[in-house]
mmCIF file of C-alpha atoms in Angstrom:
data_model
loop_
_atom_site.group_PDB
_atom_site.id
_atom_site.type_symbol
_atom_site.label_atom_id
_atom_site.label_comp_id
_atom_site.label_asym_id
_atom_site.label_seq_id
_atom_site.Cartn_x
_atom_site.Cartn_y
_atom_site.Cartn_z
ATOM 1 C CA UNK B 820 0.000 0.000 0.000
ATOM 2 C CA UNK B 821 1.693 3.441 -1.161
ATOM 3 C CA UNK B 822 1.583 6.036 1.294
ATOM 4 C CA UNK B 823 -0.420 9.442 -0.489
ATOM 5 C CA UNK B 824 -0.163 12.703 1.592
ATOM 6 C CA UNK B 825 -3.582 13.760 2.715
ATOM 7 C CA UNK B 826 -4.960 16.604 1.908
ATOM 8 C CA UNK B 827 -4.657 18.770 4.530
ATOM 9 C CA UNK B 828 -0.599 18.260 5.085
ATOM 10 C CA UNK B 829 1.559 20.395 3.696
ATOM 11 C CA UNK B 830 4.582 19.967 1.732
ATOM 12 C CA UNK B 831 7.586 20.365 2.725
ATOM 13 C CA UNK B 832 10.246 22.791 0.729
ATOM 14 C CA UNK B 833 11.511 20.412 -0.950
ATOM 15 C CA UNK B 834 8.386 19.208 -2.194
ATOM 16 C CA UNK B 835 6.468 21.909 -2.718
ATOM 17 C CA UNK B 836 6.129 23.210 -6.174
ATOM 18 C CA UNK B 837 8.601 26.061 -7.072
ATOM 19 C CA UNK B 838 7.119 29.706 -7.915
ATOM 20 C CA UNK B 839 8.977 31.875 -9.637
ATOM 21 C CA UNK B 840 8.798 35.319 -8.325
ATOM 22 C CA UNK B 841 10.558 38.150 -10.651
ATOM 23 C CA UNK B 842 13.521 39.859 -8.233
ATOM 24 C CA UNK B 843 12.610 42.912 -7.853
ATOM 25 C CA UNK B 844 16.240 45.325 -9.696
ATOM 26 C CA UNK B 845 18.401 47.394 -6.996
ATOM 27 C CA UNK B 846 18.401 51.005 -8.091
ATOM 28 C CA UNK B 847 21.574 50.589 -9.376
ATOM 29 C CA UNK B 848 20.595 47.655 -11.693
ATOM 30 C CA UNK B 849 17.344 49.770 -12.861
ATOM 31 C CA UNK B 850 20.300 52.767 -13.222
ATOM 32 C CA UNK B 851 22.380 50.385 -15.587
ATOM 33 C CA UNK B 852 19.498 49.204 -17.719
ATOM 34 C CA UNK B 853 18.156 52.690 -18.576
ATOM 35 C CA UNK B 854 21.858 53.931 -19.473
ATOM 36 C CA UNK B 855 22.372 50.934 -21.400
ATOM 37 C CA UNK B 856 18.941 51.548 -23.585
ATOM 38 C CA UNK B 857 19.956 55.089 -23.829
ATOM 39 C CA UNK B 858 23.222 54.153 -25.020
ATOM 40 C CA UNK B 859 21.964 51.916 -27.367
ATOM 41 C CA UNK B 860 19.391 54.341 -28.818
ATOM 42 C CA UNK B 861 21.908 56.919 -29.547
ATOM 43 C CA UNK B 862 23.896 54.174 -31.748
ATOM 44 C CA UNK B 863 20.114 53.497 -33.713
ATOM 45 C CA UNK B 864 19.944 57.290 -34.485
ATOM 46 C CA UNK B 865 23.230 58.028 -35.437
ATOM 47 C CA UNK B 866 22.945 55.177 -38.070
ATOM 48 C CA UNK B 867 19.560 56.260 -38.803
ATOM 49 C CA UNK B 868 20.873 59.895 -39.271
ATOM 50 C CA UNK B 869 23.652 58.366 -40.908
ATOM 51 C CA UNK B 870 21.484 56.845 -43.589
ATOM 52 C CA UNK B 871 19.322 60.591 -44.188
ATOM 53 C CA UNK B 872 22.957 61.834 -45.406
ATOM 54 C CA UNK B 873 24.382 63.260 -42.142
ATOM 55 C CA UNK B 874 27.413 63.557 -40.611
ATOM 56 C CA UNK B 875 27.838 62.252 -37.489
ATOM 57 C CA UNK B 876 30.155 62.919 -34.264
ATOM 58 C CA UNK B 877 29.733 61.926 -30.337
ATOM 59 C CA UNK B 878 30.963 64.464 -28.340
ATOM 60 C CA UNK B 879 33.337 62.834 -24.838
ATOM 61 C CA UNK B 880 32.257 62.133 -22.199
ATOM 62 C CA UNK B 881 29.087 62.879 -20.559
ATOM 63 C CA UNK B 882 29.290 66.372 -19.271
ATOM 64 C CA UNK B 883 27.658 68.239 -22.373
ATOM 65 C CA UNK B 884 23.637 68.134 -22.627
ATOM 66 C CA UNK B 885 23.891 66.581 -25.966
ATOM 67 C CA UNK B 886 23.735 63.100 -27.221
ATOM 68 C CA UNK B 887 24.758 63.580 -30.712
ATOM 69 C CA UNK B 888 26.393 66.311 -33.088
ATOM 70 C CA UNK B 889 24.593 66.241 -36.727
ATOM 71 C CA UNK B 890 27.169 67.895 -39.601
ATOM 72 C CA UNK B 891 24.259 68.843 -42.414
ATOM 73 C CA UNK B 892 27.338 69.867 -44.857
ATOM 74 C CA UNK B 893 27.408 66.204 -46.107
ATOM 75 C CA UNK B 894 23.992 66.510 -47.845
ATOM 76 C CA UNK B 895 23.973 66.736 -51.180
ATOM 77 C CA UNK B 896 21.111 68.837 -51.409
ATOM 78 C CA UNK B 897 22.573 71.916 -49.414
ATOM 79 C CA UNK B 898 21.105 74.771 -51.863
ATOM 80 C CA UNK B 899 21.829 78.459 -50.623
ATOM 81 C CA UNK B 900 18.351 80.580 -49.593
ATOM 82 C CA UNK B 901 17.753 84.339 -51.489
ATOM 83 C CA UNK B 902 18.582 85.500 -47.039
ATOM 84 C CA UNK B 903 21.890 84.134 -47.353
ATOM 85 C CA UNK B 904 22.871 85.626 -50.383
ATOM 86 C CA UNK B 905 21.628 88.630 -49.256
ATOM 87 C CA UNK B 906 23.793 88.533 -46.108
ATOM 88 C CA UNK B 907 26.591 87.220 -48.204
ATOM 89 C CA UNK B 908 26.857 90.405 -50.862
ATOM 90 C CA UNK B 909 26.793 92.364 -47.969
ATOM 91 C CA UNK B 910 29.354 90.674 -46.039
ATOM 92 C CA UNK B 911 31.376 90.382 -49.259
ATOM 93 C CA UNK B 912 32.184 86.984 -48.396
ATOM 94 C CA UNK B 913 33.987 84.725 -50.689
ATOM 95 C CA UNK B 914 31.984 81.212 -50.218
ATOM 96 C CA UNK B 915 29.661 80.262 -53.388
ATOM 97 C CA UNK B 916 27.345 78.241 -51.126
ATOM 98 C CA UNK B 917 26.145 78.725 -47.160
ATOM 99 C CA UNK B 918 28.296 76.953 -44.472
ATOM 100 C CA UNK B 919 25.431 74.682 -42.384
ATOM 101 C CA UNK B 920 25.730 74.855 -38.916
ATOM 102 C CA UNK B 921 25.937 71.882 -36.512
ATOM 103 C CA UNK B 922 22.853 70.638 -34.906
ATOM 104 C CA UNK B 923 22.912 69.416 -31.454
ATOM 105 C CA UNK B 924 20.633 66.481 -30.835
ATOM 106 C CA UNK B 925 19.259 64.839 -27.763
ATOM 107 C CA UNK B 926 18.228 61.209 -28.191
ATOM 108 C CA UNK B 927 15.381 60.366 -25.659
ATOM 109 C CA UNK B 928 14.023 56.807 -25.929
ATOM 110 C CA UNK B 929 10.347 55.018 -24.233
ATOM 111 C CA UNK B 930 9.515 51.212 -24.214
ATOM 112 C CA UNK B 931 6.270 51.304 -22.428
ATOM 113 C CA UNK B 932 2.445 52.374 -23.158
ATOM 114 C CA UNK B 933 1.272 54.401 -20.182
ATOM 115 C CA UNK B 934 -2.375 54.976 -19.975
ATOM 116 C CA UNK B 935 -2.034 53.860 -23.453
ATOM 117 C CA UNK B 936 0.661 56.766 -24.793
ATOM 118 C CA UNK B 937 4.330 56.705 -24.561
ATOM 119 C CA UNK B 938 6.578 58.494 -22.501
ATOM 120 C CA UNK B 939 9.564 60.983 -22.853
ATOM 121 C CA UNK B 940 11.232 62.657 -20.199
ATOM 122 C CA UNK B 941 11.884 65.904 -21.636
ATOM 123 C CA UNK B 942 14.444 67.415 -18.956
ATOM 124 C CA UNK B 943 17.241 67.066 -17.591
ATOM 125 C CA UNK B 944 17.759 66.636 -13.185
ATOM 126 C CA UNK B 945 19.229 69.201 -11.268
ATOM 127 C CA UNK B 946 19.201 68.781 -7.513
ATOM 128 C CA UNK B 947 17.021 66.103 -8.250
ATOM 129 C CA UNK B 948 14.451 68.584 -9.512
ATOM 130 C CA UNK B 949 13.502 68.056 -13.568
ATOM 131 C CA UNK B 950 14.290 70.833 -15.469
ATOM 132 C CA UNK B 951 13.731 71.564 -19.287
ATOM 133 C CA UNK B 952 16.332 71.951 -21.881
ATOM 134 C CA UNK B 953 17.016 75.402 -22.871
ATOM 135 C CA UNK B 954 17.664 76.616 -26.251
ATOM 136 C CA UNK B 955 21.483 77.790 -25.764
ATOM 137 C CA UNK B 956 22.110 73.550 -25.033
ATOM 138 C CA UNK B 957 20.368 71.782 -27.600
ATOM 139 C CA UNK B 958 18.671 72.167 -30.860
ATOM 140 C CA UNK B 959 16.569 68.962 -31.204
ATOM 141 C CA UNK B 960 14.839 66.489 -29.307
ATOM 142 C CA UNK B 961 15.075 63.087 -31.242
ATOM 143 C CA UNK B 962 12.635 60.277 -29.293
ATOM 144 C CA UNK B 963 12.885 56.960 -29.929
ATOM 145 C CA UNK B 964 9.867 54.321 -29.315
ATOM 146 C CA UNK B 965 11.554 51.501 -29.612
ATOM 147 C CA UNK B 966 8.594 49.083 -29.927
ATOM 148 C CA UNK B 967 7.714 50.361 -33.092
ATOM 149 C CA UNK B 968 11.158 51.410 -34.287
ATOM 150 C CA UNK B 969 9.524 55.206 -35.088
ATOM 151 C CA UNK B 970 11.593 58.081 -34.220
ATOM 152 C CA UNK B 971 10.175 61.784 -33.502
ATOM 153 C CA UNK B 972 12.099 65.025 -34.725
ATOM 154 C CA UNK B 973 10.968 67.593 -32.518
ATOM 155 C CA UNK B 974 12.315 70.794 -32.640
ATOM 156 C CA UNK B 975 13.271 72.349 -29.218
ATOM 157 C CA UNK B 976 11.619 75.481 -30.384
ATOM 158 C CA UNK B 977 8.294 73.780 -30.497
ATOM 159 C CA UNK B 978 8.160 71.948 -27.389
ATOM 160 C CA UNK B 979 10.531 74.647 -25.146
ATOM 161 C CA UNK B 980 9.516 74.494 -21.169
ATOM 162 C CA UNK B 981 8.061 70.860 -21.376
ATOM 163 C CA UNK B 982 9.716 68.334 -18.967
ATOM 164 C CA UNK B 983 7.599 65.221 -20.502
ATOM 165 C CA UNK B 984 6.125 64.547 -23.885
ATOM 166 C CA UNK B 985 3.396 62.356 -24.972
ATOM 167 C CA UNK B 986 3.125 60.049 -27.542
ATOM 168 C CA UNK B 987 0.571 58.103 -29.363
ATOM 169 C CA UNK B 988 1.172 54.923 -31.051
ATOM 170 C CA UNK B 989 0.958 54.350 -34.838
ATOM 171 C CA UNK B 990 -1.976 52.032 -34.757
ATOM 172 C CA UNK B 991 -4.034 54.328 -32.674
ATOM 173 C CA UNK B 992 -7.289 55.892 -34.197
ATOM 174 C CA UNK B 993 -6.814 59.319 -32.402
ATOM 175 C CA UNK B 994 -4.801 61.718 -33.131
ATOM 176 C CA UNK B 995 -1.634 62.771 -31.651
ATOM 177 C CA UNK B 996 -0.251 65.829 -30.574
ATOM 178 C CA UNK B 997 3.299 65.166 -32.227
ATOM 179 C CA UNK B 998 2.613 63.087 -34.852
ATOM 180 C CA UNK B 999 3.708 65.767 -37.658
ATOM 181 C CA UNK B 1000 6.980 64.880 -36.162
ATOM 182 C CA UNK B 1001 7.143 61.608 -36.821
ATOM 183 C CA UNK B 1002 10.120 60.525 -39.100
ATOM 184 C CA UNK B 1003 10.430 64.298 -39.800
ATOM 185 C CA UNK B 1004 14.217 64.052 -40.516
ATOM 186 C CA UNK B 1005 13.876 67.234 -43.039
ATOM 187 C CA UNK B 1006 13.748 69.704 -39.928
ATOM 188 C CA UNK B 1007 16.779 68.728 -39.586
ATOM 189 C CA UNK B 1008 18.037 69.564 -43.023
ATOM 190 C CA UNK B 1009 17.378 72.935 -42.661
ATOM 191 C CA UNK B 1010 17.673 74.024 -38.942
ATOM 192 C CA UNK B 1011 17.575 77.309 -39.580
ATOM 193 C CA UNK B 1012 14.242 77.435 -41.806
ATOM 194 C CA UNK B 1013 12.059 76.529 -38.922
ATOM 195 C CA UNK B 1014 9.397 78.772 -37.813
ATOM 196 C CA UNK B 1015 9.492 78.823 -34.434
ATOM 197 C CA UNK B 1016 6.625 79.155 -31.677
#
């Protein structure tokens, strides 16, 4: 006769079937993972911007509030405006075509719906208070939502004094408030042709 335990005894640890519980990350871990995503999202837009025609250079270290440094002069399409020729004949300069200026980008990057929209942080932390970029640090915001590999080119201009932005997934039926952004790499062709708010 095989002994069966009843019902009403419990297992012992050995027995007892094992759960699986997700360990909860230390700070530090959570700290790595989110500098390692960032990291890795500043690689995907410099090879995206790489492919739109741009030159590309990472400035060293950390200290500076930008990610990436754009070099527009590589387009082939850099065509000079009637303003700069204007300021040109009056300059007397010697240059047949405009010099472009280099754009400062900062990548941003979200991996989760939250109330069914992603989420940017916007800002940057001083004394642990979030503060918005200001215009004299970066030109352009470039956010990455990774699940659906869609980048938005937002100009700092025309989201200046926001610490969090908002975004609404491709599928979804209502409109979004930066989706004339999306994949709008030609604001960065011409930095300097934005009307700003």
């Amino acid at each position: 006769m095989s002994k069966r335990p009843s019902r009403g005894r419990k297992l012992r640890l050995a027995q007892a079937p094992q759960r699986l519980t997700p360990r909860l990350l230390t700070p530090f871990e959570r700290e790595l993972s989110t500098k390692r995503r960032g990291e890795i999202s500043e690689l995907a837009f410099a090879l995206a911007a790489a492919r739109h025609g741009f030159g590309i250079s990472k400035p060293f270290g950390d200290s500076e509030r930008y990610d990436i440094i754009l070099d527009p002069s590589h387009l082939t399409s850099v065509i000079p405006t009637e303003a700069w020729r204007k300021r040109a004949k009056s300059r007397h300069l010697l240059f047949d075509s405009p010099r472009p200026r280099l754009v400062r980008v900062q990548v941003k990057s979200s991996t989760q719906l939250l109330n069914g929209l992603y989420h940017i942080n916007a800002h940057r932390r001083i004394h642990g208070r979030a503060v918005p970029y200001k215009l004299s640090e970066i030109d352009f915001i470039a956010a990455y939502i990774i699940p659906e590999d869609s980048w938005f080119i937002l100009p700092l201009p025309h989201v200046l004094g926001q610490t969090s932005l908002l975004f609404r997934p491709k599928r979804s039926r209502l409109p979004g408030l930066y989706d004339s952004y999306r994949e709008a790499w030609h604001y960065l062709h011409e930095p300097d042709g934005l009307i700003f708010a």
